[in-house]
């Protein structure tokens, strides 16, 4: 009996030790999950995941960073570095939370929140995620409509802003409705990433060529009154956390996730530095958002506008698909619950409804820069900086963490709270002024 009891205790201890190893090293191959993405040869490569993250993260946020420096001063570069470091850390620990129990894989940001804080946490998380994954496509369609309206003004192709938004929405609708998963829309991300890189370099070259026309430009080391809203804009530029669970689920080898997210966000940070420093240095207090509105009118500006429009149109289906997958799981829209024709019909109705809602909002929210800041302050500060740390410490414990990691967690949350409270207040005031003067 004693030998049998000792053997059983040893077996339990061994199983517990193996579970800890699984959590620590994120050994995905031995963990089951319910997302519906197979891990065999049908999975996407690490490069595809890298392109997905870069395409979602390094979009219009890159072109608004010189304007963020104008709002907050040169200290914004320090915030940019901290936002990169903190968002990379949160991207790593968020995926680690998916495997916290060593037996099953959670499938979404909302499920992590529910595991940590119950249904209340799940609904709060869903609310903030919905704001981001609906709000960002709104911004993208808004920007695309404004860009095409600007480019075609005075030509035979001139149309009103709402009509251009509707046209862009129709283009986005095709891949969004007919491509079911993140892996299927992933091919769009490579084109989107290249579009961002090209526009950054066009704006960089043109800004440097434009420098002789701006000799006595004013710069500020720090503008405390506008610092919080600059913080929220910079934080928005690293907003990808709500999508990460779905991107990682589509990887053939998820153990490479840490490499993917570190590499992708480092690429984004490098692009941001390339455009933020020269943009603010050349134009100073006259910096606009997006930055291509500062460069001289002509072929370069038109090319930048068209290319970034292509980018945002390609990025929309990625963001919208991620949110739709979460909604479909909540509503039970899957082949497990319905026949394939019924499942497709329900998914079609849901996604068309999402597209219509997004297009309507985009038509009636014409202030891109300040809406960007509001979105970054209200939702991204929570989703990127605050919630992942809270989930991580709740699910994996804090007593087993090194004190340096706990200090890091404290500053991550602190930066997020400052950006959320003060950034939201400043952005709402700016939007109020915009609508009063509209």
Tab-separated table of C-alpha atoms in Angstrom:
chain	number	residue	atom	x	y	z
A	1	UNK	CA	0.000	0.000	0.000
A	2	UNK	CA	2.771	2.460	0.962
A	3	UNK	CA	4.684	1.685	-2.235
A	4	UNK	CA	1.508	2.145	-4.274
A	5	UNK	CA	0.765	5.477	-2.528
A	6	UNK	CA	4.355	6.640	-2.987
A	7	UNK	CA	4.232	5.707	-6.683
A	8	UNK	CA	0.967	7.573	-7.164
A	9	UNK	CA	2.340	10.710	-5.451
A	10	UNK	CA	5.482	10.499	-7.581
A	11	UNK	CA	3.325	10.192	-10.710
A	12	UNK	CA	1.232	13.214	-9.701
A	13	UNK	CA	4.381	15.230	-8.970
A	14	UNK	CA	5.795	14.238	-12.350
A	15	UNK	CA	2.587	15.267	-14.112
A	16	UNK	CA	2.589	18.601	-12.293
A	17	UNK	CA	6.234	19.183	-13.216
A	18	UNK	CA	5.487	18.411	-16.860
A	19	UNK	CA	2.538	20.822	-16.855
A	20	UNK	CA	4.750	23.602	-15.471
A	21	UNK	CA	7.308	22.928	-18.185
A	22	UNK	CA	4.581	23.128	-20.783
A	23	UNK	CA	3.469	26.527	-19.498
A	24	UNK	CA	6.991	27.912	-19.103
A	25	UNK	CA	8.213	26.815	-22.502
A	26	UNK	CA	4.838	27.051	-24.235
A	27	UNK	CA	5.040	23.554	-25.646
A	28	UNK	CA	2.111	23.863	-28.031
A	29	UNK	CA	2.494	20.501	-29.708
A	30	UNK	CA	1.127	18.649	-26.675
A	31	UNK	CA	-1.691	21.036	-25.820
A	32	UNK	CA	-5.195	20.703	-27.188
A	33	UNK	CA	-7.276	23.698	-28.147
A	34	UNK	CA	-10.701	24.477	-29.514
A	35	UNK	CA	-10.059	27.192	-32.081
A	36	UNK	CA	-10.622	24.921	-35.026
A	37	UNK	CA	-7.249	25.453	-36.730
A	38	UNK	CA	-5.273	22.309	-37.408
A	39	UNK	CA	-1.595	22.333	-36.483
A	40	UNK	CA	-0.350	20.084	-39.260
A	41	UNK	CA	0.802	21.065	-42.729
A	42	UNK	CA	-2.267	23.268	-43.072
A	43	UNK	CA	-0.801	25.754	-40.588
A	44	UNK	CA	0.837	28.964	-41.752
A	45	UNK	CA	4.557	29.683	-41.521
A	46	UNK	CA	6.269	31.929	-38.992
A	47	UNK	CA	6.957	34.382	-41.820
A	48	UNK	CA	3.240	34.583	-42.581
A	49	UNK	CA	2.525	35.299	-38.914
A	50	UNK	CA	5.300	37.930	-38.948
A	51	UNK	CA	3.725	39.643	-41.969
A	52	UNK	CA	0.285	39.465	-40.320
A	53	UNK	CA	1.541	41.230	-37.195
A	54	UNK	CA	3.519	43.889	-39.100
A	55	UNK	CA	0.625	44.565	-41.468
A	56	UNK	CA	-1.846	45.016	-38.607
A	57	UNK	CA	0.483	47.022	-36.351
A	58	UNK	CA	2.561	49.168	-38.745
A	59	UNK	CA	-0.193	50.909	-40.618
A	60	UNK	CA	-1.449	54.439	-40.389
A	61	UNK	CA	0.006	54.682	-36.888
A	62	UNK	CA	3.453	55.028	-38.454
A	63	UNK	CA	2.375	58.069	-40.463
A	64	UNK	CA	0.895	59.783	-37.398
A	65	UNK	CA	4.021	59.488	-35.242
A	66	UNK	CA	5.664	62.767	-36.374
A	67	UNK	CA	2.385	64.440	-35.355
A	68	UNK	CA	2.579	62.651	-31.983
A	69	UNK	CA	6.056	64.162	-31.483
A	70	UNK	CA	4.591	67.554	-32.336
A	71	UNK	CA	1.988	67.009	-29.604
A	72	UNK	CA	4.375	65.780	-26.913
A	73	UNK	CA	7.826	66.997	-27.977
A	74	UNK	CA	11.060	65.044	-28.387
A	75	UNK	CA	10.307	63.085	-25.211
A	76	UNK	CA	7.944	61.125	-27.430
A	77	UNK	CA	10.972	59.156	-28.658
A	78	UNK	CA	11.447	57.810	-25.134
A	79	UNK	CA	7.768	56.887	-25.021
A	80	UNK	CA	8.139	55.207	-28.420
A	81	UNK	CA	10.961	53.038	-27.101
A	82	UNK	CA	9.045	52.184	-23.910
A	83	UNK	CA	5.892	51.393	-25.891
A	84	UNK	CA	7.896	49.033	-28.107
A	85	UNK	CA	9.485	47.251	-25.126
A	86	UNK	CA	6.274	47.034	-23.116
A	87	UNK	CA	4.076	45.945	-26.036
A	88	UNK	CA	6.585	43.228	-26.978
A	89	UNK	CA	6.560	41.949	-23.415
A	90	UNK	CA	2.749	41.983	-23.278
A	91	UNK	CA	2.578	40.149	-26.622
A	92	UNK	CA	4.742	37.367	-25.203
A	93	UNK	CA	2.931	36.974	-21.881
A	94	UNK	CA	-0.511	37.180	-23.488
A	95	UNK	CA	0.150	34.090	-25.606
A	96	UNK	CA	1.707	32.389	-22.581
A	97	UNK	CA	-1.606	32.927	-20.792
A	98	UNK	CA	-3.356	30.855	-23.479
A	99	UNK	CA	-1.495	27.790	-22.172
A	100	UNK	CA	-1.466	28.665	-18.474
A	101	UNK	CA	-2.942	25.369	-17.221
A	102	UNK	CA	-0.722	23.091	-19.331
A	103	UNK	CA	-3.666	21.027	-20.609
A	104	UNK	CA	-5.833	23.138	-22.926
A	105	UNK	CA	-5.311	26.165	-25.138
A	106	UNK	CA	-7.593	29.151	-24.740
A	107	UNK	CA	-8.658	30.504	-28.100
A	108	UNK	CA	-9.012	34.260	-27.722
A	109	UNK	CA	-8.262	37.388	-25.715
A	110	UNK	CA	-11.734	37.172	-24.176
A	111	UNK	CA	-11.212	33.579	-22.990
A	112	UNK	CA	-7.995	34.611	-21.249
A	113	UNK	CA	-9.925	37.394	-19.514
A	114	UNK	CA	-12.648	34.946	-18.457
A	115	UNK	CA	-10.117	32.459	-17.115
A	116	UNK	CA	-8.521	35.239	-15.068
A	117	UNK	CA	-11.532	37.259	-13.866
A	118	UNK	CA	-14.651	35.321	-14.769
A	119	UNK	CA	-17.524	36.495	-16.954
A	120	UNK	CA	-17.155	40.105	-15.825
A	121	UNK	CA	-13.568	40.126	-17.047
A	122	UNK	CA	-14.600	38.496	-20.309
A	123	UNK	CA	-17.272	41.098	-21.059
A	124	UNK	CA	-15.019	44.020	-20.133
A	125	UNK	CA	-12.303	42.588	-22.347
A	126	UNK	CA	-14.789	41.988	-25.158
A	127	UNK	CA	-15.972	45.585	-24.916
A	128	UNK	CA	-12.456	47.010	-25.287
A	129	UNK	CA	-11.579	44.487	-28.006
A	130	UNK	CA	-14.706	45.390	-29.953
A	131	UNK	CA	-13.793	49.076	-29.789
A	132	UNK	CA	-10.379	48.316	-31.276
A	133	UNK	CA	-11.289	45.708	-33.878
A	134	UNK	CA	-14.291	47.742	-35.040
A	135	UNK	CA	-12.713	51.159	-34.478
A	136	UNK	CA	-9.505	50.534	-36.425
A	137	UNK	CA	-11.310	49.383	-39.601
A	138	UNK	CA	-13.487	52.486	-39.211
A	139	UNK	CA	-10.323	54.582	-39.168
A	140	UNK	CA	-8.908	52.712	-42.145
A	141	UNK	CA	-12.033	53.114	-44.271
A	142	UNK	CA	-12.238	56.739	-43.186
A	143	UNK	CA	-8.655	57.335	-44.277
A	144	UNK	CA	-9.095	55.414	-47.534
A	145	UNK	CA	-12.203	57.433	-48.397
A	146	UNK	CA	-10.492	60.729	-47.588
A	147	UNK	CA	-7.413	59.781	-49.602
A	148	UNK	CA	-9.279	58.755	-52.750
A	149	UNK	CA	-11.510	61.811	-52.486
A	150	UNK	CA	-8.392	64.009	-52.258
A	151	UNK	CA	-6.539	62.301	-55.123
A	152	UNK	CA	-9.495	62.349	-57.532
A	153	UNK	CA	-10.667	65.870	-56.753
A	154	UNK	CA	-10.841	67.949	-59.913
A	155	UNK	CA	-10.691	64.906	-62.213
A	156	UNK	CA	-13.343	62.925	-64.063
A	157	UNK	CA	-13.203	60.350	-61.251
A	158	UNK	CA	-14.195	62.907	-58.602
A	159	UNK	CA	-16.809	61.488	-56.230
A	160	UNK	CA	-18.088	62.509	-52.829
A	161	UNK	CA	-16.391	61.251	-49.668
A	162	UNK	CA	-19.289	58.925	-48.648
A	163	UNK	CA	-19.303	57.251	-52.055
A	164	UNK	CA	-15.565	56.574	-51.827
A	165	UNK	CA	-16.071	55.044	-48.380
A	166	UNK	CA	-18.785	52.786	-49.804
A	167	UNK	CA	-16.504	51.718	-52.684
A	168	UNK	CA	-13.650	50.912	-50.276
A	169	UNK	CA	-16.062	48.995	-48.057
A	170	UNK	CA	-17.227	46.917	-51.034
A	171	UNK	CA	-13.605	46.008	-51.836
A	172	UNK	CA	-12.946	44.974	-48.226
A	173	UNK	CA	-16.153	42.945	-48.055
A	174	UNK	CA	-15.081	40.334	-50.618
A	175	UNK	CA	-12.136	38.756	-48.736
A	176	UNK	CA	-13.804	39.365	-45.374
A	177	UNK	CA	-16.911	37.351	-46.245
A	178	UNK	CA	-15.415	34.556	-48.309
A	179	UNK	CA	-12.166	33.928	-46.361
A	180	UNK	CA	-13.079	32.251	-43.114
A	181	UNK	CA	-9.873	32.231	-41.014
A	182	UNK	CA	-6.765	34.326	-40.326
A	183	UNK	CA	-4.652	31.922	-42.367
A	184	UNK	CA	-6.807	32.496	-45.427
A	185	UNK	CA	-6.610	36.309	-45.241
A	186	UNK	CA	-2.927	36.134	-44.330
A	187	UNK	CA	-1.707	36.479	-47.914
A	188	UNK	CA	-2.948	40.090	-47.822
A	189	UNK	CA	-0.511	40.948	-45.053
A	190	UNK	CA	2.653	40.671	-47.168
A	191	UNK	CA	1.354	43.261	-49.628
A	192	UNK	CA	0.192	45.462	-46.768
A	193	UNK	CA	3.592	45.378	-45.087
A	194	UNK	CA	5.434	46.290	-48.286
A	195	UNK	CA	3.022	49.173	-48.865
A	196	UNK	CA	3.841	50.616	-45.445
A	197	UNK	CA	7.598	50.309	-46.007
A	198	UNK	CA	7.386	52.029	-49.407
A	199	UNK	CA	5.337	54.941	-48.043
A	200	UNK	CA	7.686	55.417	-45.092
A	201	UNK	CA	10.680	55.688	-47.412
A	202	UNK	CA	8.860	58.024	-49.819
A	203	UNK	CA	7.936	60.361	-46.965
A	204	UNK	CA	11.452	60.125	-45.512
A	205	UNK	CA	13.155	61.081	-48.778
A	206	UNK	CA	10.695	63.876	-49.578
A	207	UNK	CA	10.906	65.332	-46.064
A	208	UNK	CA	14.705	65.493	-46.258
A	209	UNK	CA	14.497	67.129	-49.705
A	210	UNK	CA	11.984	69.602	-48.273
A	211	UNK	CA	14.272	70.621	-45.404
A	212	UNK	CA	15.721	73.753	-47.142
A	213	UNK	CA	12.197	75.195	-47.232
A	214	UNK	CA	11.885	74.946	-43.437
A	215	UNK	CA	14.815	76.747	-41.844
A	216	UNK	CA	13.595	78.275	-38.570
A	217	UNK	CA	11.460	75.381	-37.406
A	218	UNK	CA	10.374	75.247	-33.765
A	219	UNK	CA	10.767	72.058	-31.717
A	220	UNK	CA	9.894	71.325	-28.110
A	221	UNK	CA	11.702	68.927	-25.777
A	222	UNK	CA	8.440	68.207	-23.935
A	223	UNK	CA	4.892	69.595	-23.983
A	224	UNK	CA	3.327	68.433	-20.743
A	225	UNK	CA	-0.198	69.625	-21.581
A	226	UNK	CA	-0.321	67.435	-24.704
A	227	UNK	CA	1.899	64.641	-23.401
A	228	UNK	CA	-0.909	62.184	-22.476
A	229	UNK	CA	-2.588	62.368	-25.888
A	230	UNK	CA	0.818	61.896	-27.564
A	231	UNK	CA	1.314	58.845	-25.347
A	232	UNK	CA	-2.001	57.370	-26.459
A	233	UNK	CA	-1.206	57.966	-30.145
A	234	UNK	CA	2.170	56.252	-29.783
A	235	UNK	CA	0.587	53.353	-27.890
A	236	UNK	CA	-1.964	52.969	-30.692
A	237	UNK	CA	0.965	52.409	-33.079
A	238	UNK	CA	1.693	49.083	-31.345
A	239	UNK	CA	-1.905	47.896	-31.120
A	240	UNK	CA	-2.149	44.258	-32.151
A	241	UNK	CA	-2.863	42.288	-28.995
A	242	UNK	CA	-6.500	41.410	-29.756
A	243	UNK	CA	-5.366	39.749	-32.997
A	244	UNK	CA	-2.372	37.822	-31.628
A	245	UNK	CA	-4.297	34.778	-30.362
A	246	UNK	CA	-5.830	34.206	-33.801
A	247	UNK	CA	-2.519	34.778	-35.599
A	248	UNK	CA	-0.727	32.330	-33.304
A	249	UNK	CA	-3.537	29.783	-33.772
A	250	UNK	CA	-2.867	29.792	-37.516
A	251	UNK	CA	0.851	28.993	-37.133
A	252	UNK	CA	2.153	25.565	-38.031
A	253	UNK	CA	4.873	25.891	-35.354
A	254	UNK	CA	3.521	28.114	-32.545
A	255	UNK	CA	6.701	27.659	-30.492
A	256	UNK	CA	8.198	30.364	-32.711
A	257	UNK	CA	5.666	32.934	-31.522
A	258	UNK	CA	8.122	34.821	-29.297
A	259	UNK	CA	10.510	35.214	-32.223
A	260	UNK	CA	7.637	36.328	-34.454
A	261	UNK	CA	6.280	39.012	-32.129
A	262	UNK	CA	9.715	40.339	-31.144
A	263	UNK	CA	10.833	40.496	-34.774
A	264	UNK	CA	7.574	42.041	-36.007
A	265	UNK	CA	7.361	44.757	-33.350
A	266	UNK	CA	11.073	45.536	-33.722
A	267	UNK	CA	10.511	45.997	-37.456
A	268	UNK	CA	7.612	48.331	-36.689
A	269	UNK	CA	9.706	50.311	-34.209
A	270	UNK	CA	12.505	50.736	-36.773
A	271	UNK	CA	10.007	52.007	-39.357
A	272	UNK	CA	8.551	54.382	-36.780
A	273	UNK	CA	11.949	55.847	-35.954
A	274	UNK	CA	12.688	56.293	-39.658
A	275	UNK	CA	9.595	58.424	-40.182
A	276	UNK	CA	9.082	60.066	-36.754
A	277	UNK	CA	12.506	61.661	-36.278
A	278	UNK	CA	12.993	63.207	-39.763
A	279	UNK	CA	9.309	64.160	-40.016
A	280	UNK	CA	9.243	66.155	-36.783
A	281	UNK	CA	12.778	67.497	-37.325
A	282	UNK	CA	11.907	68.948	-40.741
A	283	UNK	CA	8.387	70.277	-40.085
A	284	UNK	CA	8.348	70.896	-36.322
A	285	UNK	CA	5.190	72.581	-35.082
A	286	UNK	CA	3.772	72.505	-38.628
A	287	UNK	CA	3.711	68.681	-38.691
A	288	UNK	CA	0.420	67.192	-39.873
A	289	UNK	CA	-1.224	63.797	-39.554
A	290	UNK	CA	-0.716	61.736	-41.669
A	291	UNK	CA	2.781	63.028	-42.481
A	292	UNK	CA	2.369	62.796	-46.260
A	293	UNK	CA	0.118	65.854	-46.010
A	294	UNK	CA	3.309	67.835	-45.305
A	295	UNK	CA	5.355	66.760	-48.298
A	296	UNK	CA	5.134	68.871	-51.493
A	297	UNK	CA	2.175	68.164	-53.749
A	298	UNK	CA	3.065	66.055	-56.747
A	299	UNK	CA	3.775	62.498	-57.800
A	300	UNK	CA	5.413	61.495	-54.496
A	301	UNK	CA	2.502	62.675	-52.377
A	302	UNK	CA	-0.044	61.090	-54.704
A	303	UNK	CA	1.884	57.801	-54.717
A	304	UNK	CA	2.041	57.833	-50.900
A	305	UNK	CA	-1.677	58.456	-50.626
A	306	UNK	CA	-2.562	55.698	-53.088
A	307	UNK	CA	-0.155	53.138	-51.583
A	308	UNK	CA	-1.246	53.716	-47.998
A	309	UNK	CA	-4.845	53.472	-49.177
A	310	UNK	CA	-4.045	50.050	-50.612
A	311	UNK	CA	-2.458	49.107	-47.288
A	312	UNK	CA	-5.439	50.049	-45.126
A	313	UNK	CA	-7.836	48.272	-47.484
A	314	UNK	CA	-5.705	45.107	-47.205
A	315	UNK	CA	-5.410	45.383	-43.415
A	316	UNK	CA	-9.144	45.776	-42.804
A	317	UNK	CA	-10.083	42.126	-43.523
A	318	UNK	CA	-7.382	40.895	-41.114
A	319	UNK	CA	-8.720	42.963	-38.207
A	320	UNK	CA	-12.351	42.335	-39.020
A	321	UNK	CA	-11.802	38.586	-39.413
A	322	UNK	CA	-10.195	38.430	-35.984
A	323	UNK	CA	-13.211	40.100	-34.365
A	324	UNK	CA	-15.639	38.033	-36.407
A	325	UNK	CA	-14.001	34.797	-35.239
A	326	UNK	CA	-14.606	35.828	-31.632
A	327	UNK	CA	-18.221	36.755	-32.349
A	328	UNK	CA	-18.842	33.526	-34.234
A	329	UNK	CA	-17.544	31.493	-31.332
A	330	UNK	CA	-19.759	33.388	-28.868
A	331	UNK	CA	-22.805	32.905	-31.107
A	332	UNK	CA	-21.985	29.258	-31.835
A	333	UNK	CA	-21.632	29.780	-35.581
A	334	UNK	CA	-19.609	26.746	-36.612
A	335	UNK	CA	-19.894	23.430	-38.415
A	336	UNK	CA	-20.056	21.743	-34.986
A	337	UNK	CA	-23.482	23.311	-34.403
A	338	UNK	CA	-24.851	23.738	-37.930
A	339	UNK	CA	-24.642	22.204	-41.368
A	340	UNK	CA	-22.134	23.842	-43.734
A	341	UNK	CA	-24.777	25.785	-45.757
A	342	UNK	CA	-26.437	27.098	-42.586
A	343	UNK	CA	-23.063	27.941	-41.034
A	344	UNK	CA	-22.032	29.865	-44.150
A	345	UNK	CA	-25.366	31.723	-44.267
A	346	UNK	CA	-25.162	32.757	-40.593
A	347	UNK	CA	-21.522	33.842	-41.010
A	348	UNK	CA	-22.463	35.765	-44.167
A	349	UNK	CA	-25.253	37.656	-42.358
A	350	UNK	CA	-23.032	38.446	-39.375
A	351	UNK	CA	-20.120	39.710	-41.463
A	352	UNK	CA	-22.271	41.776	-43.827
A	353	UNK	CA	-23.880	43.403	-40.771
A	354	UNK	CA	-20.421	44.236	-39.414
A	355	UNK	CA	-19.384	45.777	-42.737
A	356	UNK	CA	-22.493	47.976	-42.888
A	357	UNK	CA	-22.007	49.220	-39.310
A	358	UNK	CA	-18.333	50.014	-39.916
A	359	UNK	CA	-19.071	51.883	-43.158
A	360	UNK	CA	-21.799	54.013	-41.560
A	361	UNK	CA	-19.532	55.008	-38.684
A	362	UNK	CA	-16.675	55.808	-41.087
A	363	UNK	CA	-18.833	58.182	-43.120
A	364	UNK	CA	-19.839	60.218	-40.070
A	365	UNK	CA	-16.447	60.429	-38.290
A	366	UNK	CA	-14.271	62.687	-40.465
A	367	UNK	CA	-11.518	63.664	-37.965
A	368	UNK	CA	-8.812	61.072	-38.409
A	369	UNK	CA	-5.998	62.363	-36.163
A	370	UNK	CA	-8.012	63.043	-33.019
A	371	UNK	CA	-10.183	59.931	-33.408
A	372	UNK	CA	-6.940	57.944	-33.659
A	373	UNK	CA	-5.802	59.428	-30.356
A	374	UNK	CA	-9.125	58.688	-28.661
A	375	UNK	CA	-9.066	55.096	-29.854
A	376	UNK	CA	-5.492	54.627	-28.669
A	377	UNK	CA	-6.160	56.158	-25.266
A	378	UNK	CA	-9.443	54.464	-24.472
A	379	UNK	CA	-8.945	50.940	-25.714
A	380	UNK	CA	-5.371	50.216	-26.734
A	381	UNK	CA	-3.790	51.403	-23.492
A	382	UNK	CA	-5.956	48.846	-21.691
A	383	UNK	CA	-5.618	46.011	-24.217
A	384	UNK	CA	-1.873	46.391	-24.780
A	385	UNK	CA	-0.481	47.523	-21.450
A	386	UNK	CA	-2.926	46.950	-18.577
A	387	UNK	CA	-4.965	43.801	-19.189
A	388	UNK	CA	-2.195	41.376	-20.340
A	389	UNK	CA	-0.170	42.033	-17.185
A	390	UNK	CA	-3.230	41.579	-14.962
A	391	UNK	CA	-4.141	38.325	-16.744
A	392	UNK	CA	-0.570	37.050	-16.530
A	393	UNK	CA	-0.152	37.664	-12.801
A	394	UNK	CA	-3.617	36.304	-11.991
A	395	UNK	CA	-3.261	33.100	-14.034
A	396	UNK	CA	0.388	32.241	-13.353
A	397	UNK	CA	0.838	33.874	-9.944
A	398	UNK	CA	3.109	36.676	-8.800
A	399	UNK	CA	5.050	34.997	-5.988
A	400	UNK	CA	7.037	32.923	-8.504
A	401	UNK	CA	8.158	36.013	-10.459
A	402	UNK	CA	11.521	37.730	-10.101
A	403	UNK	CA	11.211	41.124	-8.432
A	404	UNK	CA	12.611	42.818	-11.551
A	405	UNK	CA	9.784	41.362	-13.618
A	406	UNK	CA	7.261	42.610	-11.058
A	407	UNK	CA	8.790	46.097	-11.304
A	408	UNK	CA	8.485	45.870	-15.093
A	409	UNK	CA	4.830	44.842	-14.742
A	410	UNK	CA	4.206	47.835	-12.456
A	411	UNK	CA	5.589	50.359	-14.939
A	412	UNK	CA	3.745	48.738	-17.850
A	413	UNK	CA	0.423	49.108	-16.013
A	414	UNK	CA	1.295	52.618	-14.806
A	415	UNK	CA	2.039	53.816	-18.333
A	416	UNK	CA	-1.216	52.287	-19.517
A	417	UNK	CA	-3.296	53.970	-16.797
A	418	UNK	CA	-1.754	57.389	-17.481
A	419	UNK	CA	-2.416	57.036	-21.202
A	420	UNK	CA	-5.973	55.778	-20.706
A	421	UNK	CA	-7.177	58.441	-18.269
A	422	UNK	CA	-5.459	61.606	-19.431
A	423	UNK	CA	-5.255	60.634	-23.090
A	424	UNK	CA	-8.969	59.899	-23.267
A	425	UNK	CA	-9.788	63.244	-21.634
A	426	UNK	CA	-7.585	65.220	-24.038
A	427	UNK	CA	-8.816	63.323	-27.113
A	428	UNK	CA	-12.488	63.864	-26.239
A	429	UNK	CA	-11.855	67.599	-25.807
A	430	UNK	CA	-10.081	67.733	-29.191
A	431	UNK	CA	-12.912	65.842	-30.920
A	432	UNK	CA	-15.490	68.111	-29.308
A	433	UNK	CA	-13.669	71.151	-30.690
A	434	UNK	CA	-13.475	69.489	-34.132
A	435	UNK	CA	-17.216	68.879	-34.334
A	436	UNK	CA	-18.021	72.388	-33.066
A	437	UNK	CA	-15.919	73.894	-35.834
A	438	UNK	CA	-17.068	71.409	-38.515
